[in-house]
């Protein structure tokens, strides 16, 4: 229906039309997927690229067509009429170019303004997803890798939530394992009344970890006690459980400071949570014949990988992989998740590859790329100016909280330098500095393809020119101020006014706005936040081309209403992008 045609994903809507045409054009070829791509050439807005591929399929079979251009011509002629399309033409070896109707475009944008941007959300074929992200290790450093995981994972969760998927945001903290024996014994030694050992008493938990490790390595008697402690902890002995809980709690307080600054919400289900499920899961896999004996350990062999996945160590203990198998089992069977997404550095790719392949062998996951599905979202390193792993001058690791504080302080200083100290209230300064500072750190991380390493540089990320959060946040604030200065009520204009796309720059902006839905869908399907960043940056460039063109004057022109609506639509789409990226928009500059 026309109703449906006005909504959402342009590429998908065109694909539907071409699907009809393809069925008519080559009735004997079953299920051909329409290949539709946006194009920037002068022949059209979109292109259908099926003709050549089709030609090679049908040419030997006595077809009526004389080559790909004729196939393209037929695809074009068999297209159902639609309000969306203004004109079509065939170019080169059968590409079918589509020029969208300006009227339809304008109407679709106005409809989004009235009904809300949610009508442009993707519709992934899953109801429930797990995003396993951040996941630092108790008592160890929470390093910049965990910061990346936190930022990327939050964005992916936001994209899925926008798509109406129920997302279980899981913090798979490393809160189990043999290091706890050593930590607990050290705690008993340092603080006989360990329950009074608060965060302040222990101080830096990382230093505590180091000191206990030193003790463990140098004193055999201590080592012996530590190994005993693990057994007693795992046996559920009260005092050991309490000490363990205490250490976890102190770490948690530290982690929380980072999450709070970033505005990221997570639910902790650490490794310890899955521990009770491990024996049953391994038993099941053993019954299926997947688990074999190898050098005293119990392992699963994976086709094509020369090392096996160890699921029970030679000392009978469980490990990282046993926990991940149990967690995957739990997420699929107890939580009924249909998409399980793991966000860690690329270094863990092989681990997840093996876990997923084991799960496929066990029949927990279907073969191929179908749902339910498990995906590893890997990312590269954060580098310092020296091209090595990012570190601060005197400490070995960067304290994440300090890093975020510095970003905020720098953006606050910049605001004061620009004289906002006199103009704005203290509260406005603070909230803007938060938005800009934390937004800058997030955007610098998200804008590159996640697999590439990137260099951490405050000056670059806080620059107000170029592809940075600061530039984009200001661009949005400027649009808001145009609307404010007009003195018009956009809410009223949305319903009473009419948006039109006459000028080329207006049409270009309109087309880019309409592409929001397909871009977010792509970002969501391929788990690539940088796709949204690219889109957002291009949007602000295209807007500025429109706005700086004297022929597209907004306030006081006879097209004022329409152009204000176009400004509003740009602001709405920009805000949604910020929202997906976990960045807080600002409204004043
Ligand atoms: N704790 C791990 C680390 O710091 C990350 C855990 C990722 N999630 C998982 N299910 N293995 O490297």
Coordinates of C-alpha atoms and ligand atoms in Angstrom, one line a residue:
X1 CA 0.0 0.0 0.0
X2 CA 1.0 3.6 -0.3
X3 CA 1.0 3.9 3.4
X4 CA 3.7 1.4 3.7
X5 CA 5.7 2.8 0.8
X6 CA 6.1 6.1 2.7
X7 CA 7.9 4.5 5.5
X8 CA 11.4 3.4 6.4
X9 CA 14.1 1.7 4.4
X10 CA 14.2 3.0 0.8
X11 CA 16.5 0.3 -0.4
X12 CA 14.3 -2.4 1.0
X13 CA 11.2 -0.8 -0.6
X14 CA 12.9 -0.7 -4.0
X15 CA 14.1 -4.3 -3.6
X16 CA 10.4 -5.3 -3.2
X17 CA 9.5 -3.6 -6.4
X18 CA 12.4 -5.1 -8.3
X19 CA 11.6 -8.5 -6.8
X20 CA 8.2 -8.3 -8.5
X21 CA 9.8 -7.3 -11.8
X22 CA 12.4 -10.0 -11.7
X23 CA 9.8 -12.7 -11.2
X24 CA 8.0 -11.5 -14.3
X25 CA 11.2 -11.0 -16.3
X26 CA 12.6 -14.4 -15.7
X27 CA 9.8 -16.6 -14.5
X28 CA 11.8 -19.8 -14.7
X29 CA 14.6 -18.6 -12.4
X30 CA 13.5 -19.2 -8.8
X31 CA 14.1 -16.7 -6.0
X32 CA 16.5 -14.1 -7.4
X33 CA 17.6 -11.6 -4.8
X34 CA 17.4 -8.1 -6.1
X35 CA 20.8 -6.4 -6.0
X36 CA 20.0 -2.8 -5.1
X37 CA 22.6 -0.2 -4.3
X38 CA 22.6 3.5 -3.7
X39 CA 24.6 5.4 -6.3
X40 CA 26.1 8.8 -6.5
X41 CA 26.3 9.1 -10.2
X42 CA 24.2 11.5 -12.3
X43 CA 21.9 8.8 -13.7
X44 CA 20.0 8.1 -10.6
X45 CA 19.7 7.7 -6.8
X46 CA 19.7 3.9 -6.8
X47 CA 20.7 1.1 -9.2
X48 CA 19.5 -2.4 -9.7
X49 CA 22.5 -4.6 -10.7
X50 CA 20.9 -8.0 -11.5
X51 CA 21.0 -8.0 -15.3
X52 CA 24.6 -9.2 -15.9
X53 CA 24.3 -12.0 -13.3
X54 CA 21.0 -13.1 -14.7
X55 CA 22.3 -13.0 -18.2
X56 CA 25.0 -15.5 -17.4
X57 CA 22.4 -17.8 -15.8
X58 CA 19.9 -17.8 -18.7
X59 CA 22.1 -17.3 -21.9
X60 CA 22.5 -21.0 -22.6
X61 CA 18.8 -21.8 -22.1
X62 CA 17.3 -20.4 -25.3
X63 CA 16.3 -17.1 -23.9
X64 CA 14.5 -14.4 -25.9
X65 CA 17.0 -11.8 -24.6
X66 CA 20.0 -10.6 -26.6
X67 CA 22.5 -9.8 -23.9
X68 CA 22.5 -8.0 -20.5
X69 CA 21.2 -4.6 -21.7
X70 CA 18.0 -6.3 -23.0
X71 CA 17.6 -8.0 -19.7
X72 CA 18.0 -4.6 -17.9
X73 CA 15.5 -3.1 -20.3
X74 CA 13.0 -5.8 -19.4
X75 CA 13.6 -5.5 -15.7
X76 CA 12.9 -1.8 -16.1
X77 CA 9.7 -2.3 -18.1
X78 CA 8.3 -4.9 -15.7
X79 CA 8.6 -2.7 -12.7
X80 CA 5.3 -2.1 -11.0
X81 CA 4.3 1.5 -11.0
X82 CA 5.0 3.2 -7.8
X83 CA 4.7 6.6 -6.2
X84 CA 8.4 6.3 -5.1
X85 CA 9.8 6.3 -8.6
X86 CA 10.1 9.3 -10.9
X87 CA 12.0 7.7 -13.7
X88 CA 14.2 4.8 -14.7
X89 CA 16.8 4.3 -17.3
X90 CA 19.1 1.5 -18.4
X91 CA 22.8 2.1 -18.6
X92 CA 25.9 0.1 -19.8
X93 CA 25.5 -3.6 -19.4
X94 CA 22.0 -3.5 -18.0
X95 CA 22.2 -1.4 -14.9
X96 CA 18.7 -0.1 -14.1
X97 CA 19.0 3.4 -12.7
X98 CA 16.2 4.8 -10.5
X99 CA 15.4 8.4 -9.9
X100 CA 13.3 8.8 -6.9
X101 CA 10.3 11.1 -6.9
X102 CA 10.9 14.4 -5.1
X103 CA 7.3 14.4 -4.0
X104 CA 7.5 11.0 -2.5
X105 CA 10.8 11.8 -0.8
X106 CA 9.4 15.0 0.7
X107 CA 6.3 13.3 1.9
X108 CA 8.3 10.4 3.5
X109 CA 10.5 12.8 5.5
X110 CA 7.5 14.8 6.7
X111 CA 5.8 11.6 7.7
X112 CA 8.8 10.6 9.8
X113 CA 8.7 14.1 11.4
X114 CA 5.1 13.5 12.4
X115 CA 5.3 9.8 13.4
X116 CA 8.8 9.8 14.9
X117 CA 12.2 8.5 13.9
X118 CA 11.3 5.1 15.4
X119 CA 9.4 4.4 12.2
X120 CA 12.7 4.3 10.5
X121 CA 14.2 1.6 12.8
X122 CA 15.6 -1.6 11.4
X123 CA 13.7 -4.8 11.9
X124 CA 16.2 -7.6 12.6
X125 CA 14.6 -11.1 12.7
X126 CA 15.3 -11.7 16.4
X127 CA 13.4 -10.9 19.6
X128 CA 16.1 -11.3 22.2
X129 CA 19.9 -10.7 22.0
X130 CA 22.8 -10.9 24.4
X131 CA 25.5 -8.3 24.1
X132 CA 28.5 -9.5 26.2
X133 CA 30.7 -6.5 26.6
X134 CA 33.1 -4.5 28.8
X135 CA 33.8 -7.6 30.9
X136 CA 36.9 -6.6 32.9
X137 CA 38.7 -8.9 35.3
X138 CA 38.3 -8.5 39.0
X139 CA 41.4 -7.2 40.8
X140 CA 43.2 -6.8 37.5
X141 CA 43.5 -3.7 35.4
X142 CA 40.6 -2.4 33.5
X143 CA 42.5 -1.2 30.5
X144 CA 41.8 0.7 27.4
X145 CA 40.8 -2.5 25.7
X146 CA 37.9 -2.7 28.1
X147 CA 37.1 0.9 27.4
X148 CA 36.8 0.0 23.7
X149 CA 34.6 -3.0 24.5
X150 CA 32.4 -0.8 26.7
X151 CA 31.9 1.9 24.1
X152 CA 31.4 -0.5 21.1
X153 CA 29.2 -2.9 23.0
X154 CA 27.0 -0.1 24.3
X155 CA 26.5 1.2 20.7
X156 CA 25.6 -2.2 19.4
X157 CA 23.2 -2.7 22.3
X158 CA 21.6 0.7 21.5
X159 CA 21.2 -0.1 17.8
X160 CA 19.4 -3.4 18.7
X161 CA 17.3 -1.7 21.3
X162 CA 16.3 0.9 18.8
X163 CA 15.3 -2.0 16.5
X164 CA 13.0 -3.2 19.3
X165 CA 15.1 -6.2 20.2
X166 CA 15.2 -7.1 23.9
X167 CA 18.9 -6.8 24.8
X168 CA 20.5 -8.5 27.7
X169 CA 23.5 -6.3 28.4
X170 CA 26.0 -8.7 30.0
X171 CA 29.1 -7.9 31.9
X172 CA 31.0 -11.2 31.9
X173 CA 33.5 -10.1 34.5
X174 CA 36.4 -12.4 35.3
X175 CA 35.4 -13.1 38.9
X176 CA 36.5 -16.8 39.0
X177 CA 39.7 -18.7 38.7
X178 CA 42.8 -19.6 40.5
X179 CA 44.1 -16.1 41.1
X180 CA 41.4 -15.7 43.8
X181 CA 43.2 -18.2 46.1
X182 CA 46.2 -16.0 46.2
X183 CA 44.2 -12.8 46.6
X184 CA 42.1 -14.3 49.5
X185 CA 45.2 -15.6 51.4
X186 CA 46.8 -12.2 50.9
X187 CA 43.7 -10.5 52.2
X188 CA 43.7 -12.7 55.3
X189 CA 47.3 -12.0 55.9
X190 CA 47.1 -8.2 55.5
X191 CA 43.7 -7.8 57.2
X192 CA 43.0 -10.4 59.8
X193 CA 39.6 -8.6 60.2
X194 CA 39.2 -8.6 56.5
X195 CA 35.6 -7.5 56.5
X196 CA 36.8 -4.1 57.6
X197 CA 39.1 -3.9 54.7
X198 CA 37.3 -1.4 52.6
X199 CA 38.4 0.1 49.4
X200 CA 40.3 2.8 51.1
X201 CA 42.2 0.3 53.3
X202 CA 43.2 -1.8 50.4
X203 CA 43.8 1.2 48.2
X204 CA 44.6 0.3 44.7
X205 CA 43.4 -3.2 44.0
X206 CA 45.8 -3.6 41.1
X207 CA 48.7 -2.9 43.5
X208 CA 47.2 -5.4 45.8
X209 CA 47.1 -7.9 43.1
X210 CA 50.7 -7.3 42.2
X211 CA 51.8 -7.6 45.8
X212 CA 50.0 -10.8 46.3
X213 CA 51.4 -12.2 43.1
X214 CA 54.9 -11.4 44.3
X215 CA 54.2 -13.2 47.6
X216 CA 52.8 -16.2 45.7
X217 CA 55.9 -16.4 43.5
X218 CA 58.4 -16.0 46.3
X219 CA 57.0 -18.0 49.2
X220 CA 56.2 -21.7 48.7
X221 CA 54.3 -21.9 52.0
X222 CA 52.1 -19.0 50.9
X223 CA 51.6 -20.6 47.5
X224 CA 50.5 -23.9 49.1
X225 CA 48.0 -21.9 51.2
X226 CA 46.7 -20.1 48.2
X227 CA 46.1 -23.3 46.3
X228 CA 44.2 -24.6 49.3
X229 CA 42.2 -21.4 49.3
X230 CA 41.0 -22.0 45.8
X231 CA 39.7 -25.5 46.8
X232 CA 38.0 -24.1 49.9
X233 CA 36.5 -21.2 47.9
X234 CA 35.2 -23.6 45.2
X235 CA 34.0 -25.9 47.9
X236 CA 31.8 -23.1 49.1
X237 CA 33.4 -22.5 52.5
X238 CA 31.7 -19.4 54.1
X239 CA 34.8 -17.4 55.1
X240 CA 36.3 -17.8 51.7
X241 CA 33.2 -16.9 49.9
X242 CA 32.9 -13.8 52.0
X243 CA 36.5 -12.8 51.2
X244 CA 35.9 -13.4 47.5
X245 CA 32.7 -11.3 47.6
X246 CA 34.6 -8.5 49.3
X247 CA 37.3 -8.4 46.7
X248 CA 34.8 -8.4 43.9
X249 CA 32.9 -5.6 45.5
X250 CA 35.9 -3.4 45.6
X251 CA 36.6 -3.9 42.0
X252 CA 33.0 -3.3 41.1
X253 CA 33.1 0.1 42.7
X254 CA 36.0 1.0 40.5
X255 CA 34.4 -0.3 37.3
X256 CA 31.2 1.6 38.2
X257 CA 33.0 4.9 38.1
X258 CA 33.8 4.3 34.4
X259 CA 30.3 3.2 33.5
X260 CA 28.8 6.1 35.3
X261 CA 31.0 8.7 33.4
X262 CA 30.1 7.0 30.1
X263 CA 26.4 6.6 30.9
X264 CA 26.6 2.9 30.1
X265 CA 24.3 0.4 31.7
X266 CA 25.3 -3.2 32.1
X267 CA 24.1 -6.2 34.1
X268 CA 26.8 -8.3 35.7
X269 CA 26.7 -12.0 35.2
X270 CA 30.3 -12.9 35.9
X271 CA 32.1 -16.1 35.1
X272 CA 31.2 -17.4 38.6
X273 CA 27.6 -17.4 37.6
X274 CA 28.0 -20.1 35.0
X275 CA 30.2 -22.3 37.1
X276 CA 27.4 -24.5 38.4
X277 CA 26.4 -25.2 34.8
X278 CA 29.7 -26.4 33.6
X279 CA 29.7 -30.1 34.7
X280 CA 26.3 -30.7 33.1
X281 CA 27.3 -29.0 29.9
X282 CA 30.5 -30.9 29.6
X283 CA 28.7 -34.1 30.4
X284 CA 26.2 -33.5 27.6
X285 CA 29.0 -32.8 25.1
X286 CA 30.8 -35.9 26.2
X287 CA 27.7 -38.0 25.7
X288 CA 27.4 -36.6 22.2
X289 CA 31.0 -37.9 21.7
X290 CA 32.5 -34.5 21.1
X291 CA 34.9 -34.6 24.1
X292 CA 38.2 -36.5 23.8
X293 CA 41.1 -37.3 26.0
X294 CA 44.4 -35.5 25.0
X295 CA 47.5 -35.4 27.1
X296 CA 45.6 -35.7 30.3
X297 CA 43.1 -33.0 29.5
X298 CA 39.7 -33.3 28.0
X299 CA 39.3 -31.4 24.7
X300 CA 37.1 -30.8 21.7
X301 CA 38.8 -31.0 18.3
X302 CA 37.7 -28.4 15.8
X303 CA 38.0 -29.0 12.1
X304 CA 40.6 -26.8 10.4
X305 CA 42.2 -25.7 13.7
X306 CA 45.3 -27.4 14.8
X307 CA 44.9 -26.8 18.5
X308 CA 42.0 -28.4 20.4
X309 CA 39.6 -26.5 22.7
X310 CA 40.5 -27.6 26.2
X311 CA 37.3 -27.9 28.2
X312 CA 38.7 -29.7 31.3
X313 CA 42.3 -29.1 32.3
X314 CA 44.6 -32.0 33.2
X315 CA 44.2 -31.1 36.9
X316 CA 40.5 -31.6 36.5
X317 CA 39.8 -27.8 36.7
X318 CA 37.7 -25.8 34.4
X319 CA 38.9 -22.8 32.3
X320 CA 37.9 -19.8 30.3
X321 CA 36.6 -22.0 27.5
X322 CA 34.5 -24.3 29.8
X323 CA 32.9 -21.1 31.2
X324 CA 32.2 -19.8 27.7
X325 CA 30.6 -23.0 26.6
X326 CA 28.4 -23.0 29.7
X327 CA 27.5 -19.4 29.2
X328 CA 26.6 -19.9 25.6
X329 CA 24.4 -22.9 26.5
X330 CA 22.7 -20.8 29.2
X331 CA 22.1 -17.9 26.9
X332 CA 20.6 -20.1 24.2
X333 CA 18.5 -22.4 26.4
X334 CA 17.6 -20.4 29.5
X335 CA 17.6 -16.9 28.2
X336 CA 16.3 -17.9 24.7
X337 CA 18.7 -15.4 23.0
X338 CA 18.7 -15.7 19.3
X339 CA 21.7 -13.5 18.7
X340 CA 24.7 -13.6 21.1
X341 CA 27.3 -10.9 20.5
X342 CA 30.8 -10.9 22.1
X343 CA 32.8 -7.7 22.1
X344 CA 36.5 -8.3 22.8
X345 CA 39.9 -7.5 21.3
X346 CA 40.7 -9.4 18.1
X347 CA 43.2 -11.4 20.0
X348 CA 40.4 -13.6 21.3
X349 CA 39.0 -14.3 17.8
X350 CA 40.3 -17.8 17.7
X351 CA 38.9 -18.6 21.1
X352 CA 35.4 -17.6 20.1
X353 CA 35.8 -19.2 16.7
X354 CA 36.5 -22.5 18.4
X355 CA 33.7 -22.1 21.0
X356 CA 31.2 -21.3 18.2
X357 CA 32.3 -24.2 16.1
X358 CA 32.0 -26.6 19.0
X359 CA 28.5 -25.3 19.6
X360 CA 27.7 -26.0 15.9
X361 CA 29.1 -29.5 16.2
X362 CA 26.9 -30.0 19.2
X363 CA 23.9 -28.8 17.3
X364 CA 23.3 -25.9 19.7
X365 CA 23.7 -23.5 16.7
X366 CA 22.6 -24.1 13.1
X367 CA 25.3 -24.5 10.4
X368 CA 25.9 -21.5 8.2
X369 CA 24.9 -18.0 9.1
X370 CA 21.4 -18.6 10.4
X371 CA 19.8 -17.6 13.6
X372 CA 20.2 -18.4 16.5
X373 CA 23.6 -17.0 15.9
X374 CA 26.8 -16.2 17.8
X375 CA 29.0 -13.3 16.6
X376 CA 32.4 -12.2 17.8
X377 CA 32.9 -8.5 17.4
X378 CA 36.7 -7.9 17.5
X379 CA 38.5 -4.7 17.7
X380 CA 42.1 -3.4 17.4
X381 CA 44.5 -1.8 19.8
X382 CA 44.5 1.7 21.1
X383 CA 47.9 3.2 20.4
X384 CA 49.8 6.1 22.0
X385 CA 51.6 8.8 20.0
X386 CA 54.7 6.6 19.9
X387 CA 52.8 4.0 18.0
X388 CA 53.0 1.5 20.9
X389 CA 50.2 0.3 23.1
X390 CA 48.6 3.4 24.8
X391 CA 50.2 4.1 28.2
X392 CA 50.6 7.2 30.3
X393 CA 54.0 8.7 31.2
X394 CA 54.6 7.2 34.6
X395 CA 52.1 4.4 35.2
X396 CA 52.1 1.2 33.2
X397 CA 48.4 1.4 32.5
X398 CA 46.1 4.2 31.9
X399 CA 43.5 4.7 34.6
X400 CA 40.4 5.0 32.6
X401 CA 38.7 7.3 35.0
X402 CA 41.6 9.7 34.8
X403 CA 41.5 9.6 31.0
X404 CA 37.8 10.5 31.0
X405 CA 38.3 13.2 33.5
X406 CA 41.0 14.8 31.4
X407 CA 38.7 14.7 28.3
X408 CA 36.1 16.5 30.3
X409 CA 38.4 19.1 31.8
X410 CA 39.9 19.9 28.5
X411 CA 36.5 20.5 26.9
X412 CA 35.5 22.6 30.0
X413 CA 38.6 24.7 29.6
X414 CA 37.8 25.2 25.9
X415 CA 34.3 26.4 26.8
X416 CA 35.6 28.9 29.4
X417 CA 38.2 30.2 26.9
X418 CA 35.4 30.9 24.5
X419 CA 33.8 33.1 27.1
X420 CA 31.0 30.7 28.0
X421 CA 31.9 31.2 31.7
X422 CA 30.1 34.5 31.8
X423 CA 27.3 33.5 29.5
X424 CA 26.2 30.2 30.9
X425 CA 25.3 28.8 34.3
X426 CA 27.8 26.6 36.0
X427 CA 25.4 23.7 35.4
X428 CA 25.3 24.4 31.6
X429 CA 29.1 24.4 31.5
X430 CA 29.3 21.1 33.4
X431 CA 26.8 19.3 31.3
X432 CA 28.2 20.6 28.0
X433 CA 31.7 19.7 29.1
X434 CA 30.5 16.2 30.0
X435 CA 28.7 15.8 26.6
X436 CA 31.6 17.1 24.6
X437 CA 34.4 15.4 26.6
X438 CA 32.9 11.9 26.8
X439 CA 31.4 12.2 23.4
X440 CA 34.8 13.0 21.9
X441 CA 36.3 9.9 23.5
X442 CA 33.5 7.7 22.3
X443 CA 33.4 9.1 18.8
X444 CA 37.2 8.8 18.3
X445 CA 36.8 5.2 19.1
X446 CA 33.7 4.4 17.1
X447 CA 34.5 6.3 13.9
X448 CA 37.2 3.9 12.6
X449 CA 36.5 0.4 11.5
X450 CA 36.7 -1.4 14.8
X451 CA 39.3 -3.9 13.5
X452 CA 41.9 -1.2 12.9
X453 CA 44.2 0.1 15.6
X454 CA 43.8 3.8 16.4
X455 CA 45.9 6.4 18.0
X456 CA 44.6 8.1 21.2
X457 CA 45.1 11.8 20.8
X458 CA 43.2 14.4 23.0
X459 CA 44.0 17.3 20.7
X460 CA 42.7 15.5 17.7
X461 CA 39.5 14.2 19.2
X462 CA 38.7 17.6 20.8
X463 CA 39.3 19.5 17.7
X464 CA 36.2 21.5 16.6
X465 CA 37.0 20.9 12.9
X466 CA 37.0 17.7 10.9
X467 CA 35.4 14.4 11.7
X468 CA 35.1 14.8 15.5
X469 CA 32.3 14.7 18.0
X470 CA 32.9 18.3 18.8
X471 CA 32.3 19.4 15.3
X472 CA 29.2 17.3 15.0
X473 CA 27.7 18.4 18.3
X474 CA 28.2 22.0 17.3
X475 CA 26.7 21.4 13.9
X476 CA 23.6 20.0 15.6
X477 CA 23.5 22.9 18.1
X478 CA 23.7 25.4 15.2
X479 CA 20.7 23.8 13.5
X480 CA 18.7 24.0 16.7
X481 CA 19.6 27.7 17.0
X482 CA 18.4 28.4 13.4
X483 CA 15.1 26.9 14.4
X484 CA 14.9 28.9 17.6
X485 CA 15.9 32.1 15.8
X486 CA 13.0 31.6 13.3
X487 CA 10.6 32.1 16.2
X488 CA 8.4 29.4 14.6
X489 CA 6.8 26.5 16.3
X490 CA 8.1 23.4 14.4
X491 CA 5.5 21.1 16.1
X492 CA 2.9 23.2 14.4
X493 CA 4.7 23.4 11.1
X494 CA 5.1 19.6 10.9
X495 CA 1.4 19.2 10.7
X496 CA 0.3 22.3 8.9
X497 CA 3.3 23.1 6.7
X498 CA 4.5 21.3 3.7
X499 CA 8.1 20.0 3.1
X500 CA 9.2 20.3 -0.6
X501 CA 12.5 19.4 -2.2
X502 CA 13.0 21.8 -5.1
X503 CA 16.6 22.9 -5.1
X504 CA 19.3 20.4 -5.8
X505 CA 20.9 21.0 -2.4
X506 CA 17.5 20.4 -0.7
X507 CA 17.0 17.2 -2.7
X508 CA 20.6 16.0 -1.9
X509 CA 19.9 16.6 1.8
X510 CA 16.5 14.9 1.6
X511 CA 18.0 11.8 -0.1
X512 CA 20.7 11.5 2.6
X513 CA 18.1 11.8 5.4
X514 CA 16.0 9.0 3.7
X515 CA 19.0 6.8 3.7
X516 CA 19.2 6.7 7.5
X517 CA 17.1 3.6 7.8
X518 CA 19.2 1.5 5.4
X519 CA 22.5 2.7 6.9
X520 CA 21.5 1.8 10.4
X521 CA 20.2 -1.5 9.2
X522 CA 23.6 -2.2 7.6
X523 CA 25.4 -1.1 10.8
X524 CA 23.3 -3.3 12.8
X525 CA 23.5 -6.4 10.6
X526 CA 27.3 -6.2 10.2
X527 CA 27.9 -4.9 13.8
X528 CA 29.8 -1.8 12.5
X529 CA 29.3 1.4 14.4
X530 CA 31.6 3.3 12.1
X531 CA 28.9 3.0 9.4
X532 CA 26.7 5.3 11.5
X533 CA 29.6 7.7 12.2
X534 CA 30.3 8.0 8.4
X535 CA 26.7 8.7 7.8
X536 CA 26.5 11.3 10.5
X537 CA 29.5 13.1 9.3
X538 CA 28.3 13.1 5.7
X539 CA 24.9 14.4 6.9
X540 CA 26.4 17.4 8.5
X541 CA 28.6 18.1 5.4
X542 CA 25.5 17.9 3.1
X543 CA 23.5 20.0 5.5
X544 CA 26.2 22.7 5.5
X545 CA 26.3 22.7 1.7
X546 CA 22.6 23.3 1.7
X547 CA 22.7 25.9 4.5
X548 CA 25.6 27.9 3.2
X549 CA 24.0 28.2 -0.3
X550 CA 22.5 31.7 -0.7
X551 CA 19.8 30.1 -2.9
X552 CA 18.7 28.0 0.0
X553 CA 18.2 30.8 2.5
X554 CA 16.1 29.6 5.4
X555 CA 14.8 32.4 7.6
X556 CA 12.8 35.1 5.8
X557 CA 12.6 33.3 2.4
X558 CA 9.4 32.3 0.8
X559 CA 10.4 28.6 1.4
X560 CA 11.0 29.2 5.1
X561 CA 8.4 26.6 6.3
X562 CA 9.7 23.8 4.1
X563 CA 13.3 24.6 4.9
X564 CA 12.7 24.8 8.6
X565 CA 11.2 21.4 8.4
X566 CA 14.2 20.2 6.5
X567 CA 16.4 21.6 9.3
X568 CA 14.3 19.9 11.9
X569 CA 14.5 16.6 10.1
X570 CA 18.3 16.9 10.0
X571 CA 18.4 17.7 13.7
X572 CA 16.1 14.7 14.5
X573 CA 18.3 12.3 12.5
X574 CA 21.5 13.7 13.9
X575 CA 20.1 13.3 17.4
X576 CA 19.2 9.7 16.7
X577 CA 22.7 9.0 15.5
X578 CA 24.1 10.6 18.6
X579 CA 21.8 8.5 20.7
X580 CA 22.9 5.3 18.9
X581 CA 26.5 6.2 19.5
X582 CA 25.9 6.9 23.2
X583 CA 26.6 10.6 22.8
X584 CA 24.6 13.3 24.5
X585 CA 23.6 16.1 22.1
X586 CA 23.9 19.8 23.0
X587 CA 21.5 22.5 22.0
X588 CA 23.4 25.7 22.5
X589 CA 26.9 26.8 21.4
Ligands
LIG1 N1 37.3 -11.0 30.8 C1 37.8 -11.1 29.5 C2 39.0 -10.2 29.3 O1 39.2 -9.3 30.0 C3 36.7 -10.8 28.5 C4 35.5 -11.6 28.6 C5 34.7 -11.6 27.3 N2 33.5 -12.4 27.3 C6 33.4 -13.7 27.3 N3 32.3 -14.3 27.4 N4 34.5 -14.5 27.2 O2 39.7 -10.4 28.3

